[in-house]
């Protein structure tokens, strides 16, 4: 099989790494990929958001399957473009990807289906939104309706913070046109977990659970980031909770998408808050999480391409999802200043020494090669140092031992991944 992975972060490196183990794989391509992915396959130039261009490339190379990492091309309709050209792609159509592309679509669907979630209201008018928060005593999450590069969720504990959040999203459009509509949700408290499922149109098959550490600093302090680390399993997500979420979240949503909109085929990621009143849905994503993919994929025993083909062919009822016992932990090494402004082109050392440790995989996120071939930083989340172990504690120990081999100027990372509890999010 000739397979293309679209994207360039550590999630896509993890996808490429897992796919590279397939016995039927003949060629692996990555667009645009990164230096870690270059060790597994051929890098192709191109922009994932240029969905027609990616399809033209897939047709020219005679690819058997294209796997899309980020949400942008999916929400834009890359699956629809591929389908029109008779090309196979793993990921939902634009209609199904609304589950991530429009928070108001999702909230309205969930309310109608009775899926547990926070109390919320949708606003298209900034004055009405300001008036609502002025009379609302509870902390809220102000969420821009559309995609905002992971930045469009503002937590406000006081009325003036909520007013400022509405102002920046709706009036100043700091997150672009995606903010002309906002969803204002009551902030939930509890423990946040990520439940990802493969969905074949009619069925959802949950993957091993994961937990993302979103804040920049130890103890869940500091600004929100794209994720400073992850662990799998999420200890609080018991088999009983997984069964409950299957019934209260995945089953009704998958059925409604099939019957009323467009069958969802791909990975559906439910961001859940485990509250005193039971699990509640915070958000859906329509792709693997980053950094969740880095800890979920190493725990799958079976073949990812086989699973993806079962999704496309609607036969998830006939697959056996084999999961490695034990745990996996990933620690993100970030550039100085991240998630604010940060420098690039900082020389990185020690990746090979870290990767040589048994049970360790170093996924590249924001890296590049300098003209002399040396590895340098090229983004905020530079590397995801990932380790498997018999327990979360053992996996964390090994991940930190591996991370100690790596250095670049100003390197920062959390020291409590899988050693502390991520707190409330939004
Ligand atoms: N880990 C959060 C996300 O992938 O959106």
GROMACS .gro file of C-alpha atoms and ligand atoms in nm:
model
  431
    1UNK     CA    1   0.000   0.000   0.000
    2UNK     CA    2   0.111   0.353  -0.074
    3UNK     CA    3   0.005   0.583   0.210
    4UNK     CA    4   0.028   0.958   0.269
    5UNK     CA    5   0.017   1.124   0.611
    6UNK     CA    6  -0.088   1.490   0.594
    7UNK     CA    7   0.050   1.726   0.859
    8UNK     CA    8   0.378   1.814   1.026
    9UNK     CA    9   0.349   1.785   1.404
   10UNK     CA   10   0.424   1.522   1.665
   11UNK     CA   11   0.074   1.375   1.619
   12UNK     CA   12   0.147   1.316   1.251
   13UNK     CA   13   0.490   1.174   1.336
   14UNK     CA   14   0.313   0.928   1.570
   15UNK     CA   15   0.067   0.836   1.293
   16UNK     CA   16   0.351   0.784   1.044
   17UNK     CA   17   0.547   0.579   1.299
   18UNK     CA   18   0.250   0.350   1.363
   19UNK     CA   19   0.165   0.315   0.993
   20UNK     CA   20   0.531   0.241   0.910
   21UNK     CA   21   0.494  -0.088   1.100
   22UNK     CA   22   0.232  -0.219   0.854
   23UNK     CA   23   0.334  -0.532   0.664
   24UNK     CA   24   0.143  -0.424   0.349
   25UNK     CA   25   0.301  -0.078   0.335
   26UNK     CA   26   0.515  -0.028   0.025
   27UNK     CA   27   0.567   0.351   0.030
   28UNK     CA   28   0.505   0.610   0.299
   29UNK     CA   29   0.479   0.980   0.209
   30UNK     CA   30   0.434   1.276   0.444
   31UNK     CA   31   0.309   1.621   0.341
   32UNK     CA   32   0.488   1.834   0.446
   33UNK     CA   33   0.620   1.618   0.733
   34UNK     CA   34   0.915   1.697   0.958
   35UNK     CA   35   1.271   1.567   1.018
   36UNK     CA   36   1.140   1.281   1.235
   37UNK     CA   37   0.895   1.174   0.966
   38UNK     CA   38   1.174   1.198   0.705
   39UNK     CA   39   1.332   0.894   0.872
   40UNK     CA   40   1.016   0.692   0.797
   41UNK     CA   41   0.907   0.807   0.453
   42UNK     CA   42   0.946   1.058   0.171
   43UNK     CA   43   0.856   1.420   0.245
   44UNK     CA   44   0.640   1.595  -0.014
   45UNK     CA   45   0.621   1.973  -0.039
   46UNK     CA   46   0.276   2.124  -0.002
   47UNK     CA   47   0.026   2.288   0.226
   48UNK     CA   48  -0.230   2.064   0.403
   49UNK     CA   49  -0.488   2.343   0.369
   50UNK     CA   50  -0.454   2.331  -0.012
   51UNK     CA   51  -0.702   2.045  -0.030
   52UNK     CA   52  -0.724   2.035  -0.411
   53UNK     CA   53  -0.344   2.032  -0.434
   54UNK     CA   54  -0.317   1.741  -0.190
   55UNK     CA   55  -0.578   1.546  -0.390
   56UNK     CA   56  -0.389   1.613  -0.714
   57UNK     CA   57  -0.071   1.483  -0.548
   58UNK     CA   58  -0.254   1.172  -0.420
   59UNK     CA   59  -0.391   1.097  -0.768
   60UNK     CA   60  -0.053   1.151  -0.936
   61UNK     CA   61   0.124   0.915  -0.694
   62UNK     CA   62  -0.152   0.652  -0.715
   63UNK     CA   63  -0.196   0.645  -0.337
   64UNK     CA   64  -0.407   0.379  -0.171
   65UNK     CA   65  -0.485   0.584   0.139
   66UNK     CA   66  -0.438   0.938   0.272
   67UNK     CA   67  -0.451   0.999   0.648
   68UNK     CA   68  -0.517   1.356   0.764
   69UNK     CA   69  -0.377   1.469   1.101
   70UNK     CA   70  -0.506   1.826   1.157
   71UNK     CA   71  -0.866   1.947   1.161
   72UNK     CA   72  -0.826   2.238   0.915
   73UNK     CA   73  -0.831   2.036   0.590
   74UNK     CA   74  -1.114   1.813   0.723
   75UNK     CA   75  -1.337   2.109   0.810
   76UNK     CA   76  -1.256   2.257   0.467
   77UNK     CA   77  -1.379   1.940   0.298
   78UNK     CA   78  -1.069   1.741   0.197
   79UNK     CA   79  -1.264   1.414   0.238
   80UNK     CA   80  -1.530   1.542  -0.003
   81UNK     CA   81  -1.267   1.642  -0.262
   82UNK     CA   82  -1.103   1.299  -0.237
   83UNK     CA   83  -1.439   1.119  -0.263
   84UNK     CA   84  -1.529   1.315  -0.577
   85UNK     CA   85  -1.201   1.207  -0.734
   86UNK     CA   86  -1.242   0.843  -0.628
   87UNK     CA   87  -0.949   0.861  -0.382
   88UNK     CA   88  -0.944   0.700  -0.038
   89UNK     CA   89  -0.896   0.920   0.266
   90UNK     CA   90  -0.927   0.856   0.640
   91UNK     CA   91  -1.128   1.138   0.798
   92UNK     CA   92  -1.482   1.278   0.802
   93UNK     CA   93  -1.655   1.485   0.533
   94UNK     CA   94  -1.705   1.859   0.584
   95UNK     CA   95  -2.065   1.799   0.696
   96UNK     CA   96  -1.954   1.547   0.960
   97UNK     CA   97  -1.653   1.760   1.059
   98UNK     CA   98  -1.894   2.032   1.178
   99UNK     CA   99  -1.872   1.848   1.510
  100UNK     CA  100  -1.541   2.032   1.549
  101UNK     CA  101  -1.587   2.311   1.294
  102UNK     CA  102  -1.893   2.465   1.459
  103UNK     CA  103  -1.939   2.467   1.835
  104UNK     CA  104  -2.294   2.600   1.800
  105UNK     CA  105  -2.386   2.312   1.562
  106UNK     CA  106  -2.252   2.065   1.815
  107UNK     CA  107  -2.411   2.225   2.120
  108UNK     CA  108  -2.750   2.241   1.948
  109UNK     CA  109  -2.723   1.876   1.841
  110UNK     CA  110  -2.616   1.762   2.187
  111UNK     CA  111  -2.893   1.957   2.361
  112UNK     CA  112  -3.151   1.798   2.131
  113UNK     CA  113  -3.009   1.449   2.192
  114UNK     CA  114  -2.986   1.502   2.568
  115UNK     CA  115  -2.610   1.443   2.577
  116UNK     CA  116  -2.481   1.567   2.915
  117UNK     CA  117  -2.289   1.893   2.886
  118UNK     CA  118  -2.261   2.239   3.040
  119UNK     CA  119  -2.549   2.490   3.029
  120UNK     CA  120  -2.480   2.716   2.730
  121UNK     CA  121  -2.611   2.990   2.504
  122UNK     CA  122  -2.521   3.088   2.148
  123UNK     CA  123  -2.477   3.455   2.050
  124UNK     CA  124  -2.442   3.634   1.716
  125UNK     CA  125  -2.472   3.976   1.872
  126UNK     CA  126  -2.197   4.118   2.094
  127UNK     CA  127  -2.429   4.347   2.293
  128UNK     CA  128  -2.660   4.055   2.377
  129UNK     CA  129  -2.362   3.841   2.480
  130UNK     CA  130  -2.229   4.120   2.704
  131UNK     CA  131  -2.572   4.164   2.862
  132UNK     CA  132  -2.594   3.787   2.927
  133UNK     CA  133  -2.257   3.768   3.103
  134UNK     CA  134  -2.330   4.085   3.302
  135UNK     CA  135  -2.624   3.912   3.467
  136UNK     CA  136  -2.454   3.573   3.503
  137UNK     CA  137  -2.281   3.509   3.833
  138UNK     CA  138  -2.106   3.184   3.738
  139UNK     CA  139  -1.763   3.139   3.577
  140UNK     CA  140  -1.795   3.075   3.203
  141UNK     CA  141  -1.600   2.955   2.902
  142UNK     CA  142  -1.642   3.189   2.604
  143UNK     CA  143  -1.581   2.982   2.288
  144UNK     CA  144  -1.557   3.112   1.935
  145UNK     CA  145  -1.785   2.913   1.710
  146UNK     CA  146  -1.542   2.816   1.436
  147UNK     CA  147  -1.182   2.694   1.424
  148UNK     CA  148  -0.931   2.928   1.587
  149UNK     CA  149  -0.605   2.730   1.580
  150UNK     CA  150  -0.678   2.589   1.925
  151UNK     CA  151  -0.695   2.938   2.079
  152UNK     CA  152  -1.062   3.028   2.078
  153UNK     CA  153  -1.161   2.923   2.432
  154UNK     CA  154  -1.144   3.196   2.698
  155UNK     CA  155  -1.206   3.112   3.062
  156UNK     CA  156  -1.365   3.392   3.265
  157UNK     CA  157  -1.426   3.370   3.639
  158UNK     CA  158  -1.543   3.728   3.689
  159UNK     CA  159  -1.800   3.933   3.498
  160UNK     CA  160  -1.543   4.185   3.373
  161UNK     CA  161  -1.323   3.902   3.239
  162UNK     CA  162  -1.625   3.757   3.059
  163UNK     CA  163  -1.706   4.101   2.912
  164UNK     CA  164  -1.348   4.134   2.792
  165UNK     CA  165  -1.361   3.784   2.639
  166UNK     CA  166  -1.678   3.869   2.446
  167UNK     CA  167  -1.519   4.194   2.334
  168UNK     CA  168  -1.202   4.027   2.204
  169UNK     CA  169  -1.387   3.745   2.023
  170UNK     CA  170  -1.686   3.929   1.878
  171UNK     CA  171  -1.605   4.300   1.856
  172UNK     CA  172  -1.230   4.288   1.796
  173UNK     CA  173  -1.239   3.952   1.611
  174UNK     CA  174  -0.903   3.860   1.764
  175UNK     CA  175  -0.963   3.501   1.653
  176UNK     CA  176  -1.082   3.603   1.308
  177UNK     CA  177  -1.429   3.568   1.159
  178UNK     CA  178  -1.471   3.243   1.358
  179UNK     CA  179  -1.556   3.471   1.652
  180UNK     CA  180  -1.855   3.650   1.500
  181UNK     CA  181  -2.062   3.384   1.677
  182UNK     CA  182  -1.974   3.263   2.028
  183UNK     CA  183  -2.099   2.990   2.257
  184UNK     CA  184  -2.094   3.083   2.627
  185UNK     CA  185  -2.087   2.780   2.854
  186UNK     CA  186  -2.096   2.748   3.231
  187UNK     CA  187  -1.752   2.639   3.345
  188UNK     CA  188  -1.749   2.284   3.477
  189UNK     CA  189  -1.514   2.157   3.739
  190UNK     CA  190  -1.371   1.810   3.768
  191UNK     CA  191  -1.106   1.608   3.593
  192UNK     CA  192  -1.068   1.635   3.218
  193UNK     CA  193  -1.012   1.324   3.005
  194UNK     CA  194  -0.990   1.253   2.634
  195UNK     CA  195  -1.199   0.964   2.500
  196UNK     CA  196  -1.124   0.892   2.135
  197UNK     CA  197  -1.322   0.649   1.924
  198UNK     CA  198  -1.290   0.507   1.575
  199UNK     CA  199  -1.623   0.559   1.401
  200UNK     CA  200  -1.727   0.371   1.086
  201UNK     CA  201  -2.051   0.554   1.016
  202UNK     CA  202  -2.268   0.343   1.245
  203UNK     CA  203  -2.046   0.225   1.530
  204UNK     CA  204  -1.796   0.384   1.768
  205UNK     CA  205  -1.509   0.179   1.903
  206UNK     CA  206  -1.329   0.353   2.187
  207UNK     CA  207  -0.948   0.362   2.181
  208UNK     CA  208  -0.742   0.359   2.502
  209UNK     CA  209  -0.822   0.671   2.705
  210UNK     CA  210  -0.579   0.960   2.750
  211UNK     CA  211  -0.526   1.275   2.949
  212UNK     CA  212  -0.378   1.599   2.816
  213UNK     CA  213  -0.182   1.843   3.035
  214UNK     CA  214  -0.290   2.174   2.884
  215UNK     CA  215  -0.136   2.434   3.112
  216UNK     CA  216   0.220   2.553   3.064
  217UNK     CA  217   0.344   2.506   3.421
  218UNK     CA  218   0.356   2.234   3.686
  219UNK     CA  219   0.050   2.201   3.906
  220UNK     CA  220  -0.176   2.317   3.621
  221UNK     CA  221  -0.069   2.676   3.644
  222UNK     CA  222   0.016   2.924   3.373
  223UNK     CA  223  -0.142   2.983   3.034
  224UNK     CA  224  -0.319   2.724   2.823
  225UNK     CA  225  -0.105   2.561   2.556
  226UNK     CA  226  -0.151   2.312   2.276
  227UNK     CA  227  -0.063   2.041   2.532
  228UNK     CA  228   0.253   1.998   2.740
  229UNK     CA  229   0.225   1.622   2.775
  230UNK     CA  230  -0.015   1.333   2.797
  231UNK     CA  231  -0.064   0.993   2.950
  232UNK     CA  232  -0.264   0.684   2.864
  233UNK     CA  233  -0.466   0.546   3.026
  234UNK     CA  234  -0.644   0.831   3.204
  235UNK     CA  235  -0.663   0.677   3.552
  236UNK     CA  236  -1.000   0.833   3.638
  237UNK     CA  237  -1.170   0.701   3.322
  238UNK     CA  238  -1.279   0.363   3.449
  239UNK     CA  239  -1.439   0.088   3.238
  240UNK     CA  240  -1.774   0.186   3.392
  241UNK     CA  241  -1.732   0.548   3.282
  242UNK     CA  242  -1.628   0.434   2.933
  243UNK     CA  243  -1.945   0.225   2.911
  244UNK     CA  244  -2.154   0.520   3.028
  245UNK     CA  245  -1.994   0.755   2.773
  246UNK     CA  246  -2.052   0.497   2.500
  247UNK     CA  247  -2.425   0.506   2.579
  248UNK     CA  248  -2.471   0.874   2.662
  249UNK     CA  249  -2.231   1.036   2.412
  250UNK     CA  250  -2.094   0.823   2.128
  251UNK     CA  251  -2.399   0.610   2.043
  252UNK     CA  252  -2.656   0.892   2.011
  253UNK     CA  253  -2.422   1.129   1.829
  254UNK     CA  254  -2.300   0.869   1.578
  255UNK     CA  255  -2.661   0.763   1.512
  256UNK     CA  256  -2.779   1.122   1.465
  257UNK     CA  257  -2.492   1.202   1.229
  258UNK     CA  258  -2.575   0.892   1.024
  259UNK     CA  259  -2.948   0.958   1.009
  260UNK     CA  260  -2.962   1.337   0.981
  261UNK     CA  261  -2.637   1.483   0.846
  262UNK     CA  262  -2.352   1.280   0.703
  263UNK     CA  263  -2.218   0.954   0.836
  264UNK     CA  264  -1.909   1.020   1.048
  265UNK     CA  265  -1.609   0.811   0.945
  266UNK     CA  266  -1.277   0.867   1.116
  267UNK     CA  267  -1.169   0.945   1.471
  268UNK     CA  268  -1.414   1.122   1.699
  269UNK     CA  269  -1.246   1.272   2.003
  270UNK     CA  270  -1.469   1.352   2.299
  271UNK     CA  271  -1.317   1.598   2.546
  272UNK     CA  272  -1.496   1.510   2.871
  273UNK     CA  273  -1.516   1.661   3.216
  274UNK     CA  274  -1.571   1.405   3.489
  275UNK     CA  275  -1.798   1.601   3.721
  276UNK     CA  276  -1.980   1.512   4.042
  277UNK     CA  277  -2.290   1.475   3.820
  278UNK     CA  278  -2.121   1.233   3.581
  279UNK     CA  279  -1.919   1.272   3.259
  280UNK     CA  280  -2.007   1.579   3.053
  281UNK     CA  281  -1.904   1.660   2.700
  282UNK     CA  282  -1.685   1.971   2.671
  283UNK     CA  283  -1.609   1.947   2.300
  284UNK     CA  284  -1.568   1.717   2.004
  285UNK     CA  285  -1.268   1.705   1.775
  286UNK     CA  286  -1.280   1.515   1.448
  287UNK     CA  287  -0.924   1.384   1.445
  288UNK     CA  288  -0.660   1.239   1.676
  289UNK     CA  289  -0.560   1.465   1.964
  290UNK     CA  290  -0.215   1.615   1.996
  291UNK     CA  291  -0.048   1.507   2.229
  292UNK     CA  292  -0.303   1.225   2.289
  293UNK     CA  293  -0.207   1.043   1.966
  294UNK     CA  294   0.151   1.018   2.092
  295UNK     CA  295   0.038   0.807   2.390
  296UNK     CA  296  -0.256   0.619   2.238
  297UNK     CA  297  -0.092   0.490   1.919
  298UNK     CA  298   0.208   0.325   2.094
  299UNK     CA  299  -0.044   0.130   2.304
  300UNK     CA  300  -0.220  -0.029   2.003
  301UNK     CA  301  -0.094  -0.381   1.938
  302UNK     CA  302  -0.274  -0.423   1.611
  303UNK     CA  303  -0.225  -0.264   1.277
  304UNK     CA  304  -0.350   0.092   1.234
  305UNK     CA  305  -0.403   0.062   0.858
  306UNK     CA  306  -0.622  -0.245   0.914
  307UNK     CA  307  -0.828  -0.046   1.163
  308UNK     CA  308  -0.853   0.252   0.927
  309UNK     CA  309  -0.969   0.029   0.642
  310UNK     CA  310  -1.232  -0.122   0.873
  311UNK     CA  311  -1.355   0.232   0.943
  312UNK     CA  312  -1.378   0.314   0.572
  313UNK     CA  313  -1.553  -0.015   0.492
  314UNK     CA  314  -1.801   0.004   0.782
  315UNK     CA  315  -1.688  -0.315   0.953
  316UNK     CA  316  -1.565  -0.209   1.295
  317UNK     CA  317  -1.792  -0.476   1.443
  318UNK     CA  318  -1.550  -0.734   1.305
  319UNK     CA  319  -1.220  -0.594   1.432
  320UNK     CA  320  -1.041  -0.689   1.745
  321UNK     CA  321  -0.886  -0.386   1.913
  322UNK     CA  322  -0.581  -0.524   2.090
  323UNK     CA  323  -0.432  -0.286   2.347
  324UNK     CA  324  -0.096  -0.336   2.512
  325UNK     CA  325  -0.128  -0.363   2.888
  326UNK     CA  326   0.064  -0.100   3.081
  327UNK     CA  327   0.086   0.269   3.011
  328UNK     CA  328   0.241   0.537   2.793
  329UNK     CA  329   0.355   0.888   2.886
  330UNK     CA  330   0.469   1.174   2.663
  331UNK     CA  331   0.654   1.484   2.784
  332UNK     CA  332   0.661   1.784   2.552
  333UNK     CA  333   0.987   1.979   2.532
  334UNK     CA  334   0.892   2.334   2.442
  335UNK     CA  335   1.078   2.641   2.316
  336UNK     CA  336   1.153   2.922   2.564
  337UNK     CA  337   0.859   3.163   2.581
  338UNK     CA  338   0.603   2.916   2.447
  339UNK     CA  339   0.298   2.955   2.434
  340UNK     CA  340   0.389   3.323   2.379
  341UNK     CA  341   0.653   3.442   2.133
  342UNK     CA  342   0.953   3.212   2.105
  343UNK     CA  343   1.278   3.199   1.909
  344UNK     CA  344   1.346   2.942   1.634
  345UNK     CA  345   1.661   2.776   1.494
  346UNK     CA  346   1.794   2.674   1.838
  347UNK     CA  347   2.034   2.377   1.805
  348UNK     CA  348   1.901   2.050   1.955
  349UNK     CA  349   2.125   1.776   2.091
  350UNK     CA  350   2.068   1.431   2.237
  351UNK     CA  351   1.765   1.306   2.042
  352UNK     CA  352   1.946   0.992   1.923
  353UNK     CA  353   2.066   0.912   2.274
  354UNK     CA  354   1.712   0.949   2.409
  355UNK     CA  355   1.559   0.739   2.128
  356UNK     CA  356   1.812   0.462   2.188
  357UNK     CA  357   1.663   0.384   2.530
  358UNK     CA  358   1.440   0.074   2.508
  359UNK     CA  359   1.072   0.171   2.526
  360UNK     CA  360   1.134   0.534   2.421
  361UNK     CA  361   1.016   0.707   2.103
  362UNK     CA  362   1.091   1.074   2.040
  363UNK     CA  363   0.823   1.231   1.819
  364UNK     CA  364   0.919   1.552   1.639
  365UNK     CA  365   0.679   1.846   1.658
  366UNK     CA  366   0.851   2.175   1.577
  367UNK     CA  367   1.191   2.078   1.437
  368UNK     CA  368   1.384   2.146   1.116
  369UNK     CA  369   1.725   2.074   0.965
  370UNK     CA  370   1.974   2.359   0.935
  371UNK     CA  371   2.181   2.388   0.613
  372UNK     CA  372   2.454   2.168   0.766
  373UNK     CA  373   2.200   1.894   0.852
  374UNK     CA  374   2.185   1.969   1.226
  375UNK     CA  375   1.855   1.947   1.409
  376UNK     CA  376   1.712   2.284   1.519
  377UNK     CA  377   1.388   2.407   1.672
  378UNK     CA  378   1.119   2.534   1.435
  379UNK     CA  379   0.809   2.564   1.655
  380UNK     CA  380   0.678   2.601   2.008
  381UNK     CA  381   0.624   2.237   2.098
  382UNK     CA  382   0.952   2.098   1.974
  383UNK     CA  383   0.964   1.729   2.071
  384UNK     CA  384   0.731   1.481   2.243
  385UNK     CA  385   0.948   1.239   2.442
  386UNK     CA  386   0.736   0.928   2.478
  387UNK     CA  387   0.787   0.615   2.683
  388UNK     CA  388   0.600   0.295   2.753
  389UNK     CA  389   0.606   0.121   3.091
  390UNK     CA  390   0.423  -0.133   3.301
  391UNK     CA  391   0.261   0.149   3.499
  392UNK     CA  392   0.209   0.523   3.450
  393UNK     CA  393   0.478   0.586   3.711
  394UNK     CA  394   0.730   0.363   3.529
  395UNK     CA  395   0.647   0.518   3.190
  396UNK     CA  396   0.684   0.870   3.336
  397UNK     CA  397   1.017   0.777   3.496
  398UNK     CA  398   1.150   0.653   3.160
  399UNK     CA  399   1.015   0.953   2.965
  400UNK     CA  400   1.192   1.192   3.206
  401UNK     CA  401   1.512   0.985   3.191
  402UNK     CA  402   1.501   1.015   2.810
  403UNK     CA  403   1.420   1.388   2.822
  404UNK     CA  404   1.732   1.442   3.036
  405UNK     CA  405   1.946   1.344   2.734
  406UNK     CA  406   1.799   1.620   2.516
  407UNK     CA  407   1.881   1.986   2.530
  408UNK     CA  408   1.840   2.314   2.344
  409UNK     CA  409   1.879   2.669   2.475
  410UNK     CA  410   1.590   2.766   2.702
  411UNK     CA  411   1.418   2.425   2.677
  412UNK     CA  412   1.115   2.411   2.908
  413UNK     CA  413   0.892   2.122   3.009
  414UNK     CA  414   0.654   2.020   3.284
  415UNK     CA  415   0.791   1.791   3.550
  416UNK     CA  416   0.456   1.654   3.666
  417UNK     CA  417   0.324   1.470   3.360
  418UNK     CA  418   0.153   1.153   3.486
  419UNK     CA  419   0.274   1.255   3.829
  420UNK     CA  420  -0.004   1.506   3.899
  421UNK     CA  421  -0.366   1.557   3.807
  422UNK     CA  422  -0.465   1.793   3.528
  423UNK     CA  423  -0.738   2.019   3.658
  424UNK     CA  424  -1.030   2.198   3.509
  425UNK     CA  425  -1.018   2.314   3.152
  426UNK     CA  426  -1.293   2.453   2.942
  427LIG     N1  427  -0.519   1.778   2.297
  427LIG     C1  428  -0.615   1.868   2.248
  427LIG     C2  429  -0.641   1.862   2.105
  427LIG     O1  430  -0.580   1.785   2.034
  427LIG     O2  431  -0.724   1.936   2.057
   0.00000   0.00000   0.00000
